[in-house]
Amino acid sequence: MSVKLATRKTLEKIQQKAKKTLQRSLDQHIKLAVTGFSGSGKTAFITALVKHLTTQANSQNLPFFEVVREQRLIACKLVPQKALDIPTFDYVSAARCLLAEEPIWPPSTERINTLTLALKFQSNSGVRQHFSADHTVYLELIDYPGEWLMDLPMLNMNYEQWSRSQLAVLSEPAYSQYSQPLLSQLNEFDVIAPVDTNTLNTLSEQYCELLQTLKRETKVAKLQPGRMLIPGGLAGAPIIQFFPIPDHDLIDKDGTQYQQLEQRFEAYKKQVIEPFYKEYFCEFDRQLVLVDLLGALNDGPATLTQTQHALRETMGMFQHGKSGVLQRLFRPKIDKVLFAANKCDAVAITEQDNLTRLLHELLCEHENELKFAGVEVDTMTISSVKSCQHKSIKEQGSTLNCVYGKPLKESEFITFLPPEPPDHVLSPSNWPEQGFEFLSFYPFPAYQGQLEHIRLDHTLEFLIGDKLR
């Protein structure tokens, strides 16, 4: 790359940042963090948000989104992004999946994507209405692989701490059927031997296969490093070829296999996680945290506990707090956080509040810390894209609240009576003997090209409603 080209790119980035800073000063730019682990529904949420704001923004569809209910939203459209070095979120393809005659979920994200929405509206309060009748707010969203999100807590660990943390997860009885063969090999691994790249590469491949298996067979979130699952151009690079090892008391690490693994771990933090964190996770204004509680409940108490720990660790990597004018300009912090249990329509309509209470209990300590820092926090259940319809069935004089939808990997629609989710965290001894079995469904077919949702309007009002007044 020539010096002239590099200088031009640097100037473009400075100009983009200056423009965003100006827009922030006028409250015209909102950077929304749509956060969630793999399978939580980030891509579907972003697609639904764009669809509802651009073609379904009416008071019947979004009654609790104030700017829509009051008919002050003039129009919303996708606008060209300023960051030209980041791929654009493929809204058209994702929407086509959801709107197909036989709808499917959009493919999981395997790279960083971004999009910007311009919302043109009429103000009804504040200083804005005295300057102009119409105003525009720019909503910037970033989509990314959920696997990469789980890497962020690694920045606060050294190799020894990370190894201990990962091995604790892999040693859980719930996952031992998958991890025991590799754990046995790691116990025999000679950490003080001279570097043998063949041995390191073989064990790295086996560790990668284990992570892939756990991703496929369980809902455990703490699968690190995330680039082993979705390399994003780093496939085969030594920087992602490391694995956890049991505790060892080493006096001299020079030239050993331990030192080589430690160097790869530190390089991964510095060259992969840090740039990802600084570029995409340091300037958010608002945050939505999507949680797949049903998947965790299906998996059992160990995965629910792991989900709780992973959420706390990951949330600790974001900048939260009340932002004054100057802080909002130069070091913005997240001042509103919404925790949402997604895919709630797979539960009977009478039991959805249980998910809200369960999620609140899982995160109550962290919610308290956020509130103490001046952050506005809420918890709710949502379905950004409905996959089921509520259906009441009469049986022997009783009414059963069922769901009607098409289960994944099935060809027919069924009426299903889902289990009742707990409204609090169950101890392993109180866990149902048969466990939980919530079904996953395909998106429900859209009627006349209109997607259905549950509480997407509540979500929008909480996260950006105050910016559109």
Short mmCIF file of C-alpha atoms in Angstrom, two decimals:
data_model
loop_
_atom_site.label_atom_id
_atom_site.label_comp_id
_atom_site.label_asym_id
_atom_site.label_seq_id
_atom_site.Cartn_x
_atom_site.Cartn_y
_atom_site.Cartn_z
CA MET A 1 0.00 0.00 0.00
CA SER A 2 1.45 3.39 -0.97
CA VAL A 3 1.93 6.18 1.58
CA LYS A 4 -0.47 8.36 -0.44
CA LEU A 5 -3.23 5.73 -0.32
CA ALA A 6 -2.69 5.08 3.38
CA THR A 7 -2.86 8.82 4.09
CA ARG A 8 -6.09 9.16 2.13
CA LYS A 9 -7.67 6.27 4.05
CA THR A 10 -6.58 7.82 7.34
CA LEU A 11 -8.12 11.16 6.36
CA GLU A 12 -11.35 9.45 5.34
CA LYS A 13 -11.59 7.75 8.73
CA ILE A 14 -10.94 11.07 10.50
CA GLN A 15 -13.64 12.75 8.41
CA GLN A 16 -16.12 9.94 9.16
CA LYS A 17 -15.41 10.16 12.88
CA ALA A 18 -15.78 13.96 12.81
CA LYS A 19 -19.14 13.67 11.06
CA LYS A 20 -20.38 11.12 13.58
CA THR A 21 -19.18 13.36 16.41
CA LEU A 22 -21.13 16.30 14.97
CA GLN A 23 -24.23 14.14 14.58
CA ARG A 24 -23.84 12.90 18.15
CA SER A 25 -23.65 16.50 19.37
CA LEU A 26 -27.03 17.10 17.73
CA ASP A 27 -28.36 13.75 18.98
CA GLN A 28 -28.65 12.60 15.37
CA HIS A 29 -26.52 9.46 15.46
CA ILE A 30 -27.25 6.32 17.48
CA LYS A 31 -24.93 3.34 17.47
CA LEU A 32 -26.90 0.31 18.65
CA ALA A 33 -25.12 -2.80 19.92
CA VAL A 34 -27.17 -5.87 19.03
CA THR A 35 -25.40 -8.32 21.32
CA GLY A 36 -25.84 -12.06 21.63
CA PHE A 37 -24.07 -15.39 21.43
CA SER A 38 -24.33 -17.72 18.47
CA GLY A 39 -27.94 -18.75 17.81
CA SER A 40 -29.52 -15.91 19.79
CA GLY A 41 -31.16 -14.39 16.70
CA LYS A 42 -29.09 -11.26 15.95
CA THR A 43 -29.31 -11.51 12.15
CA ALA A 44 -33.06 -12.18 12.20
CA PHE A 45 -33.59 -9.28 14.62
CA ILE A 46 -31.72 -6.78 12.43
CA THR A 47 -33.58 -8.00 9.35
CA ALA A 48 -36.95 -7.68 11.11
CA LEU A 49 -36.08 -4.22 12.43
CA VAL A 50 -35.30 -2.95 8.92
CA LYS A 51 -38.40 -4.60 7.45
CA HIS A 52 -40.79 -3.17 10.02
CA LEU A 53 -39.35 0.34 9.93
CA THR A 54 -39.14 0.60 6.13
CA THR A 55 -42.36 -1.12 4.98
CA GLN A 56 -44.50 -1.98 8.03
CA ALA A 57 -44.30 1.19 10.14
CA ASN A 58 -47.95 1.73 11.03
CA SER A 59 -49.80 2.07 14.31
CA GLN A 60 -51.49 -1.33 13.95
CA ASN A 61 -48.15 -3.11 13.60
CA LEU A 62 -46.01 -0.99 15.99
CA PRO A 63 -48.56 0.49 18.44
CA PHE A 64 -46.11 0.93 21.30
CA PHE A 65 -43.47 2.75 19.24
CA GLU A 66 -44.50 6.32 20.03
CA VAL A 67 -43.19 8.03 16.89
CA VAL A 68 -45.21 5.58 14.78
CA ARG A 69 -48.34 5.64 16.95
CA GLU A 70 -48.40 9.44 16.78
CA GLN A 71 -47.82 9.31 13.02
CA ARG A 72 -44.67 11.43 13.29
CA LEU A 73 -42.40 8.97 11.47
CA ILE A 74 -42.31 10.30 7.91
CA ALA A 75 -40.14 7.57 6.38
CA CYS A 76 -37.21 5.28 7.04
CA LYS A 77 -34.68 4.00 4.53
CA LEU A 78 -31.33 2.31 4.29
CA VAL A 79 -28.56 4.78 3.46
CA PRO A 80 -24.97 4.16 2.30
CA GLN A 81 -22.65 3.38 5.18
CA LYS A 82 -19.67 5.61 5.94
CA ALA A 83 -17.31 2.75 6.80
CA LEU A 84 -16.38 1.63 3.29
CA ASP A 85 -13.98 -1.06 4.49
CA ILE A 86 -16.74 -3.11 6.20
CA PRO A 87 -19.11 -5.36 4.22
CA THR A 88 -22.72 -4.21 4.08
CA PHE A 89 -25.30 -6.28 5.92
CA ASP A 90 -27.12 -8.27 3.21
CA TYR A 91 -30.65 -7.24 4.15
CA VAL A 92 -32.16 -8.24 0.80
CA SER A 93 -30.98 -11.86 1.03
CA ALA A 94 -31.91 -12.16 4.71
CA ALA A 95 -35.39 -10.74 4.08
CA ARG A 96 -35.83 -13.09 1.12
CA CYS A 97 -35.24 -16.05 3.47
CA LEU A 98 -37.93 -14.86 5.89
CA LEU A 99 -40.46 -13.94 3.19
CA ALA A 100 -40.12 -17.08 1.07
CA GLU A 101 -43.15 -19.28 0.44
CA GLU A 102 -41.44 -21.81 2.71
CA PRO A 103 -39.47 -19.45 4.96
CA ILE A 104 -36.13 -20.32 6.53
CA TRP A 105 -33.88 -18.50 8.94
CA PRO A 106 -31.11 -16.36 7.41
CA PRO A 107 -27.66 -18.00 7.48
CA SER A 108 -25.52 -17.37 10.55
CA THR A 109 -23.15 -14.44 10.30
CA GLU A 110 -19.54 -15.34 9.47
CA ARG A 111 -18.02 -11.84 9.21
CA ILE A 112 -18.50 -8.26 10.37
CA ASN A 113 -21.39 -6.50 8.62
CA THR A 114 -22.93 -3.07 9.09
CA LEU A 115 -25.85 -0.99 7.94
CA THR A 116 -27.25 2.47 8.61
CA LEU A 117 -30.89 3.47 8.71
CA ALA A 118 -32.08 7.06 8.31
CA LEU A 119 -35.30 7.79 10.22
CA LYS A 120 -37.00 11.00 9.12
CA PHE A 121 -39.56 12.25 11.63
CA GLN A 122 -41.42 15.25 13.04
CA SER A 123 -40.47 16.38 16.53
CA ASN A 124 -43.08 17.08 19.17
CA SER A 125 -40.87 18.37 21.97
CA GLY A 126 -37.53 19.88 22.87
CA VAL A 127 -35.41 22.36 20.96
CA ARG A 128 -35.67 20.51 17.64
CA GLN A 129 -39.22 21.57 16.77
CA HIS A 130 -38.27 25.27 16.89
CA PHE A 131 -35.59 24.91 14.20
CA SER A 132 -37.15 22.66 11.59
CA ALA A 133 -40.34 20.73 10.98
CA ASP A 134 -38.53 17.56 9.93
CA HIS A 135 -35.51 15.88 11.48
CA THR A 136 -33.37 12.83 10.69
CA VAL A 137 -31.73 10.39 13.07
CA TYR A 138 -29.19 7.84 11.81
CA LEU A 139 -29.29 4.40 13.40
CA GLU A 140 -26.11 2.38 12.91
CA LEU A 141 -26.14 -1.37 13.51
CA ILE A 142 -23.33 -3.91 13.38
CA ASP A 143 -23.77 -7.65 12.91
CA TYR A 144 -20.98 -10.07 13.76
CA PRO A 145 -20.50 -13.75 14.58
CA GLY A 146 -21.64 -14.48 18.11
CA GLU A 147 -18.63 -16.75 18.48
CA TRP A 148 -16.34 -13.73 18.25
CA LEU A 149 -18.22 -11.91 21.03
CA MET A 150 -17.24 -14.60 23.52
CA ASP A 151 -13.56 -13.79 22.86
CA LEU A 152 -13.78 -10.37 24.53
CA PRO A 153 -13.31 -11.60 28.15
CA MET A 154 -10.03 -13.19 27.08
CA LEU A 155 -8.52 -9.69 27.06
CA ASN A 156 -8.62 -9.75 30.88
CA MET A 157 -6.84 -13.11 31.17
CA ASN A 158 -3.36 -14.49 30.78
CA TYR A 159 -2.79 -17.91 29.23
CA GLU A 160 -2.73 -19.72 32.57
CA GLN A 161 -6.01 -18.13 33.71
CA TRP A 162 -7.67 -18.84 30.37
CA SER A 163 -6.57 -22.48 30.42
CA ARG A 164 -7.97 -22.94 33.90
CA SER A 165 -11.27 -21.30 32.90
CA GLN A 166 -11.72 -23.34 29.71
CA LEU A 167 -10.80 -26.65 31.33
CA ALA A 168 -13.37 -25.97 34.06
CA VAL A 169 -16.06 -25.70 31.38
CA LEU A 170 -14.86 -28.76 29.45
CA SER A 171 -14.72 -30.82 32.65
CA GLU A 172 -18.41 -30.25 33.44
CA PRO A 173 -20.17 -33.65 33.59
CA ALA A 174 -22.73 -32.36 31.05
CA TYR A 175 -19.98 -32.06 28.40
CA SER A 176 -17.57 -34.82 29.43
CA GLN A 177 -18.95 -37.30 26.90
CA TYR A 178 -17.53 -35.02 24.22
CA SER A 179 -14.42 -33.66 25.96
CA GLN A 180 -12.99 -36.61 27.91
CA PRO A 181 -10.79 -38.05 25.10
CA LEU A 182 -9.07 -34.70 24.53
CA LEU A 183 -8.78 -33.96 28.25
CA SER A 184 -6.93 -37.26 28.69
CA GLN A 185 -4.47 -36.30 25.95
CA LEU A 186 -3.92 -32.85 27.45
CA ASN A 187 -3.06 -34.43 30.81
CA GLU A 188 -0.29 -36.35 29.06
CA PHE A 189 0.95 -33.39 26.99
CA ASP A 190 4.60 -32.56 27.74
CA VAL A 191 4.62 -28.80 28.24
CA ILE A 192 8.37 -28.55 28.95
CA ALA A 193 9.46 -30.42 25.85
CA PRO A 194 11.04 -28.50 22.95
CA VAL A 195 8.54 -27.16 20.45
CA ASP A 196 7.08 -29.84 18.19
CA THR A 197 4.83 -28.09 15.67
CA ASN A 198 3.29 -31.36 14.51
CA THR A 199 2.15 -32.18 18.04
CA LEU A 200 0.83 -28.65 18.60
CA ASN A 201 -1.04 -28.64 15.30
CA THR A 202 -2.56 -32.07 15.93
CA LEU A 203 -3.82 -31.12 19.39
CA SER A 204 -5.08 -27.77 18.06
CA GLU A 205 -7.08 -29.58 15.38
CA GLN A 206 -8.55 -31.95 17.97
CA TYR A 207 -9.43 -29.03 20.23
CA CYS A 208 -11.08 -27.27 17.27
CA GLU A 209 -13.09 -30.41 16.51
CA LEU A 210 -14.23 -30.51 20.14
CA LEU A 211 -15.40 -26.89 19.98
CA GLN A 212 -17.29 -27.64 16.77
CA THR A 213 -18.93 -30.66 18.39
CA LEU A 214 -19.96 -28.67 21.48
CA LYS A 215 -21.39 -25.93 19.27
CA ARG A 216 -23.39 -28.49 17.29
CA GLU A 217 -24.57 -30.68 20.18
CA THR A 218 -24.98 -28.19 23.05
CA LYS A 219 -25.78 -24.55 23.73
CA VAL A 220 -22.70 -23.79 25.82
CA ALA A 221 -21.51 -20.26 24.98
CA LYS A 222 -17.94 -20.23 26.28
CA LEU A 223 -16.20 -21.74 23.26
CA GLN A 224 -12.86 -19.98 22.90
CA PRO A 225 -11.10 -18.91 20.77
CA GLY A 226 -14.06 -17.93 18.62
CA ARG A 227 -11.96 -17.81 15.46
CA MET A 228 -11.44 -21.53 15.70
CA LEU A 229 -15.15 -21.86 14.96
CA ILE A 230 -15.36 -19.06 12.39
CA PRO A 231 -11.80 -18.22 11.26
CA GLY A 232 -12.70 -15.22 9.09
CA GLY A 233 -9.55 -15.55 6.97
CA LEU A 234 -7.32 -16.99 9.71
CA ALA A 235 -7.86 -20.68 8.90
CA GLY A 236 -4.59 -22.57 9.33
CA ALA A 237 -2.77 -19.62 10.91
CA PRO A 238 -0.69 -20.47 14.01
CA ILE A 239 -2.24 -17.50 15.81
CA ILE A 240 -5.45 -19.50 16.36
CA GLN A 241 -3.74 -22.84 16.93
CA PHE A 242 -3.61 -23.01 20.70
CA PHE A 243 -5.49 -24.94 23.37
CA PRO A 244 -5.81 -24.99 27.17
CA ILE A 245 -3.46 -27.09 29.28
CA PRO A 246 -3.60 -28.21 32.94
CA ASP A 247 -1.74 -26.22 35.60
CA HIS A 248 2.03 -26.66 35.64
CA ASP A 249 4.72 -25.14 37.84
CA LEU A 250 7.29 -23.95 35.32
CA ILE A 251 10.43 -22.11 36.36
CA ASP A 252 12.03 -21.86 32.93
CA LYS A 253 9.63 -21.60 29.97
CA ASP A 254 12.20 -20.63 27.34
CA GLY A 255 11.99 -22.79 24.23
CA THR A 256 9.23 -25.00 25.62
CA GLN A 257 5.89 -25.92 24.08
CA TYR A 258 4.22 -24.01 26.92
CA GLN A 259 5.98 -20.83 25.83
CA GLN A 260 4.91 -21.37 22.22
CA LEU A 261 1.25 -21.78 23.23
CA GLU A 262 1.46 -18.76 25.51
CA GLN A 263 2.93 -16.66 22.70
CA ARG A 264 0.16 -17.70 20.32
CA PHE A 265 -2.45 -16.87 22.96
CA GLU A 266 -1.01 -13.40 23.60
CA ALA A 267 -0.66 -12.74 19.86
CA TYR A 268 -4.31 -13.70 19.37
CA LYS A 269 -5.34 -11.20 22.04
CA LYS A 270 -3.21 -8.39 20.64
CA GLN A 271 -3.63 -8.91 16.90
CA VAL A 272 -7.17 -10.32 16.67
CA ILE A 273 -9.31 -9.50 19.73
CA GLU A 274 -7.98 -6.01 20.56
CA PRO A 275 -8.53 -4.52 17.06
CA PHE A 276 -11.98 -6.13 16.90
CA TYR A 277 -12.85 -4.70 20.32
CA LYS A 278 -11.50 -1.20 19.72
CA GLU A 279 -12.97 -0.90 16.22
CA TYR A 280 -16.48 -2.14 16.93
CA PHE A 281 -17.24 -2.22 20.67
CA CYS A 282 -16.05 1.04 22.20
CA GLU A 283 -18.48 3.67 20.91
CA PHE A 284 -21.98 2.29 21.39
CA ASP A 285 -24.83 4.41 22.70
CA ARG A 286 -27.49 1.77 23.35
CA GLN A 287 -27.41 -2.01 23.77
CA LEU A 288 -29.79 -4.90 23.14
CA VAL A 289 -28.74 -8.24 24.63
CA LEU A 290 -30.52 -11.19 22.99
CA VAL A 291 -30.57 -14.42 25.01
CA ASP A 292 -31.67 -17.88 23.89
CA LEU A 293 -33.05 -19.07 27.23
CA LEU A 294 -35.02 -21.93 25.69
CA GLY A 295 -31.91 -23.48 24.18
CA ALA A 296 -30.10 -23.23 27.52
CA LEU A 297 -33.04 -24.82 29.35
CA ASN A 298 -33.13 -27.66 26.84
CA ASP A 299 -29.44 -28.30 27.45
CA GLY A 300 -29.72 -28.49 31.23
CA PRO A 301 -28.61 -26.70 34.42
CA ALA A 302 -24.90 -26.65 33.51
CA THR A 303 -25.53 -24.72 30.28
CA LEU A 304 -27.94 -22.30 31.99
CA THR A 305 -25.23 -21.55 34.57
CA GLN A 306 -22.60 -21.20 31.84
CA THR A 307 -24.88 -18.80 29.96
CA GLN A 308 -25.25 -16.70 33.09
CA HIS A 309 -21.47 -16.54 33.62
CA ALA A 310 -20.75 -15.84 29.95
CA LEU A 311 -23.26 -12.96 29.88
CA ARG A 312 -21.73 -11.38 32.96
CA GLU A 313 -18.18 -11.70 31.62
CA THR A 314 -19.09 -10.32 28.20
CA MET A 315 -21.20 -7.43 29.48
CA GLY A 316 -18.26 -6.35 31.62
CA MET A 317 -16.30 -5.58 28.43
CA PHE A 318 -18.66 -2.79 27.31
CA GLN A 319 -18.52 0.84 28.41
CA HIS A 320 -21.68 1.58 30.40
CA GLY A 321 -22.74 4.74 32.22
CA LYS A 322 -24.49 8.03 31.92
CA SER A 323 -22.90 10.23 29.25
CA GLY A 324 -22.73 13.98 29.58
CA VAL A 325 -22.50 16.20 26.49
CA LEU A 326 -18.69 16.13 26.21
CA GLN A 327 -18.47 12.45 27.08
CA ARG A 328 -21.09 11.62 24.47
CA LEU A 329 -19.02 13.46 21.87
CA PHE A 330 -15.64 11.92 22.54
CA ARG A 331 -16.06 8.86 24.80
CA PRO A 332 -19.67 7.72 24.50
CA LYS A 333 -21.04 5.19 26.94
CA ILE A 334 -24.05 2.91 26.74
CA ASP A 335 -26.80 4.55 28.78
CA LYS A 336 -29.65 2.13 28.01
CA VAL A 337 -29.53 -1.67 28.07
CA LEU A 338 -32.37 -4.04 27.21
CA PHE A 339 -32.06 -7.73 28.06
CA ALA A 340 -34.43 -9.76 25.88
CA ALA A 341 -35.29 -13.45 26.00
CA ASN A 342 -35.77 -14.06 22.28
CA LYS A 343 -37.97 -16.67 20.52
CA CYS A 344 -40.62 -16.43 23.23
CA ASP A 345 -43.44 -17.48 20.88
CA ALA A 346 -42.23 -21.10 21.18
CA VAL A 347 -43.68 -20.97 24.71
CA ALA A 348 -47.38 -20.89 25.57
CA ILE A 349 -48.63 -17.32 25.63
CA THR A 350 -49.61 -17.67 29.29
CA GLU A 351 -46.07 -18.68 30.29
CA GLN A 352 -43.98 -16.06 28.49
CA ASP A 353 -43.69 -13.85 31.57
CA ASN A 354 -41.84 -16.72 33.26
CA LEU A 355 -38.97 -16.18 30.83
CA THR A 356 -38.80 -12.50 31.76
CA ARG A 357 -38.59 -13.34 35.45
CA LEU A 358 -36.00 -16.07 34.84
CA LEU A 359 -33.80 -13.76 32.76
CA HIS A 360 -34.10 -11.03 35.38
CA GLU A 361 -32.93 -13.41 38.11
CA LEU A 362 -30.00 -14.59 36.00
CA LEU A 363 -28.80 -11.02 35.53
CA CYS A 364 -30.12 -9.19 38.61
CA GLU A 365 -26.65 -8.55 40.10
CA HIS A 366 -25.34 -7.09 36.85
CA GLU A 367 -28.55 -5.11 36.33
CA ASN A 368 -28.02 -3.57 39.76
CA GLU A 369 -24.45 -2.56 38.86
CA LEU A 370 -25.65 -0.97 35.62
CA LYS A 371 -28.39 0.98 37.40
CA PHE A 372 -25.89 2.20 39.99
CA ALA A 373 -23.77 3.52 37.09
CA GLY A 374 -26.77 5.53 35.84
CA VAL A 375 -27.82 3.12 33.08
CA GLU A 376 -31.50 2.61 32.33
CA VAL A 377 -32.18 -1.14 32.25
CA ASP A 378 -35.17 -3.26 31.28
CA THR A 379 -35.90 -6.96 30.75
CA MET A 380 -38.55 -8.46 28.49
CA THR A 381 -39.44 -11.39 26.26
CA ILE A 382 -39.63 -10.85 22.49
CA SER A 383 -39.79 -12.62 19.17
CA SER A 384 -38.34 -10.41 16.48
CA VAL A 385 -39.75 -12.84 13.90
CA LYS A 386 -42.66 -15.05 14.91
CA SER A 387 -42.25 -18.75 14.26
CA CYS A 388 -45.44 -19.96 15.94
CA GLN A 389 -49.06 -19.02 16.43
CA HIS A 390 -50.94 -19.38 19.69
CA LYS A 391 -53.56 -22.11 19.59
CA SER A 392 -56.05 -23.12 22.30
CA ILE A 393 -57.15 -26.73 22.44
CA LYS A 394 -60.11 -28.06 24.45
CA GLU A 395 -59.43 -31.41 26.08
CA GLN A 396 -61.64 -33.08 28.68
CA GLY A 397 -63.15 -29.77 29.70
CA SER A 398 -59.77 -28.02 30.07
CA THR A 399 -58.12 -25.45 27.80
CA LEU A 400 -54.57 -26.22 26.72
CA ASN A 401 -52.44 -23.29 25.54
CA CYS A 402 -50.44 -24.71 22.65
CA VAL A 403 -48.30 -23.38 19.80
CA TYR A 404 -48.73 -24.10 16.12
CA GLY A 405 -45.73 -24.11 13.80
CA LYS A 406 -43.35 -26.11 11.65
CA PRO A 407 -40.43 -27.64 13.63
CA LEU A 408 -36.94 -27.42 12.17
CA LYS A 409 -36.02 -30.39 9.98
CA GLU A 410 -39.70 -31.35 9.70
CA SER A 411 -42.01 -30.95 6.71
CA GLU A 412 -45.39 -30.57 8.42
CA PHE A 413 -46.96 -28.05 10.79
CA ILE A 414 -47.89 -29.38 14.21
CA THR A 415 -49.83 -28.28 17.28
CA PHE A 416 -47.52 -28.65 20.26
CA LEU A 417 -47.99 -28.24 24.00
CA PRO A 418 -44.64 -26.82 25.18
CA PRO A 419 -43.33 -27.39 28.69
CA GLU A 420 -43.73 -24.66 31.27
CA PRO A 421 -40.50 -22.70 31.68
CA PRO A 422 -39.39 -21.94 35.24
CA ASP A 423 -39.74 -18.38 36.53
CA HIS A 424 -36.56 -18.68 38.60
CA VAL A 425 -33.21 -20.43 38.49
CA LEU A 426 -33.65 -24.08 39.45
CA SER A 427 -30.96 -25.93 41.36
CA PRO A 428 -29.75 -29.17 39.72
CA SER A 429 -31.62 -31.17 42.37
CA ASN A 430 -34.89 -29.40 41.48
CA TRP A 431 -34.41 -29.74 37.74
CA PRO A 432 -37.18 -31.84 36.13
CA GLU A 433 -36.09 -35.45 35.79
CA GLN A 434 -37.12 -35.49 32.12
CA GLY A 435 -35.57 -32.05 31.52
CA PHE A 436 -37.10 -29.51 29.15
CA GLU A 437 -37.90 -30.03 25.51
CA PHE A 438 -38.76 -26.77 23.75
CA LEU A 439 -38.97 -27.12 19.99
CA SER A 440 -37.28 -24.85 17.47
CA PHE A 441 -39.43 -23.80 14.52
CA TYR A 442 -39.02 -22.32 11.07
CA PRO A 443 -40.23 -18.72 10.64
CA PHE A 444 -44.00 -18.59 10.33
CA PRO A 445 -45.09 -17.83 6.73
CA ALA A 446 -45.56 -14.10 6.17
CA TYR A 447 -49.08 -13.06 5.19
CA GLN A 448 -48.99 -10.76 2.15
CA GLY A 449 -45.31 -10.09 2.72
CA GLN A 450 -45.80 -8.83 6.29
CA LEU A 451 -43.65 -10.24 9.09
CA GLU A 452 -45.14 -10.68 12.55
CA HIS A 453 -43.38 -9.98 15.82
CA ILE A 454 -43.83 -9.93 19.57
CA ARG A 455 -42.82 -6.69 21.34
CA LEU A 456 -40.50 -5.37 18.67
CA ASP A 457 -42.30 -2.04 19.12
CA HIS A 458 -41.62 -2.11 22.88
CA THR A 459 -37.97 -2.84 22.08
CA LEU A 460 -37.66 0.10 19.68
CA GLU A 461 -39.41 2.49 22.04
CA PHE A 462 -37.11 1.62 24.93
CA LEU A 463 -33.89 1.75 22.91
CA ILE A 464 -34.41 4.78 20.62
CA GLY A 465 -37.82 6.28 21.37
CA ASP A 466 -36.35 9.20 23.33
CA LYS A 467 -34.22 10.18 20.31
CA LEU A 468 -37.30 10.57 18.12
CA ARG A 469 -39.28 13.10 20.16
#
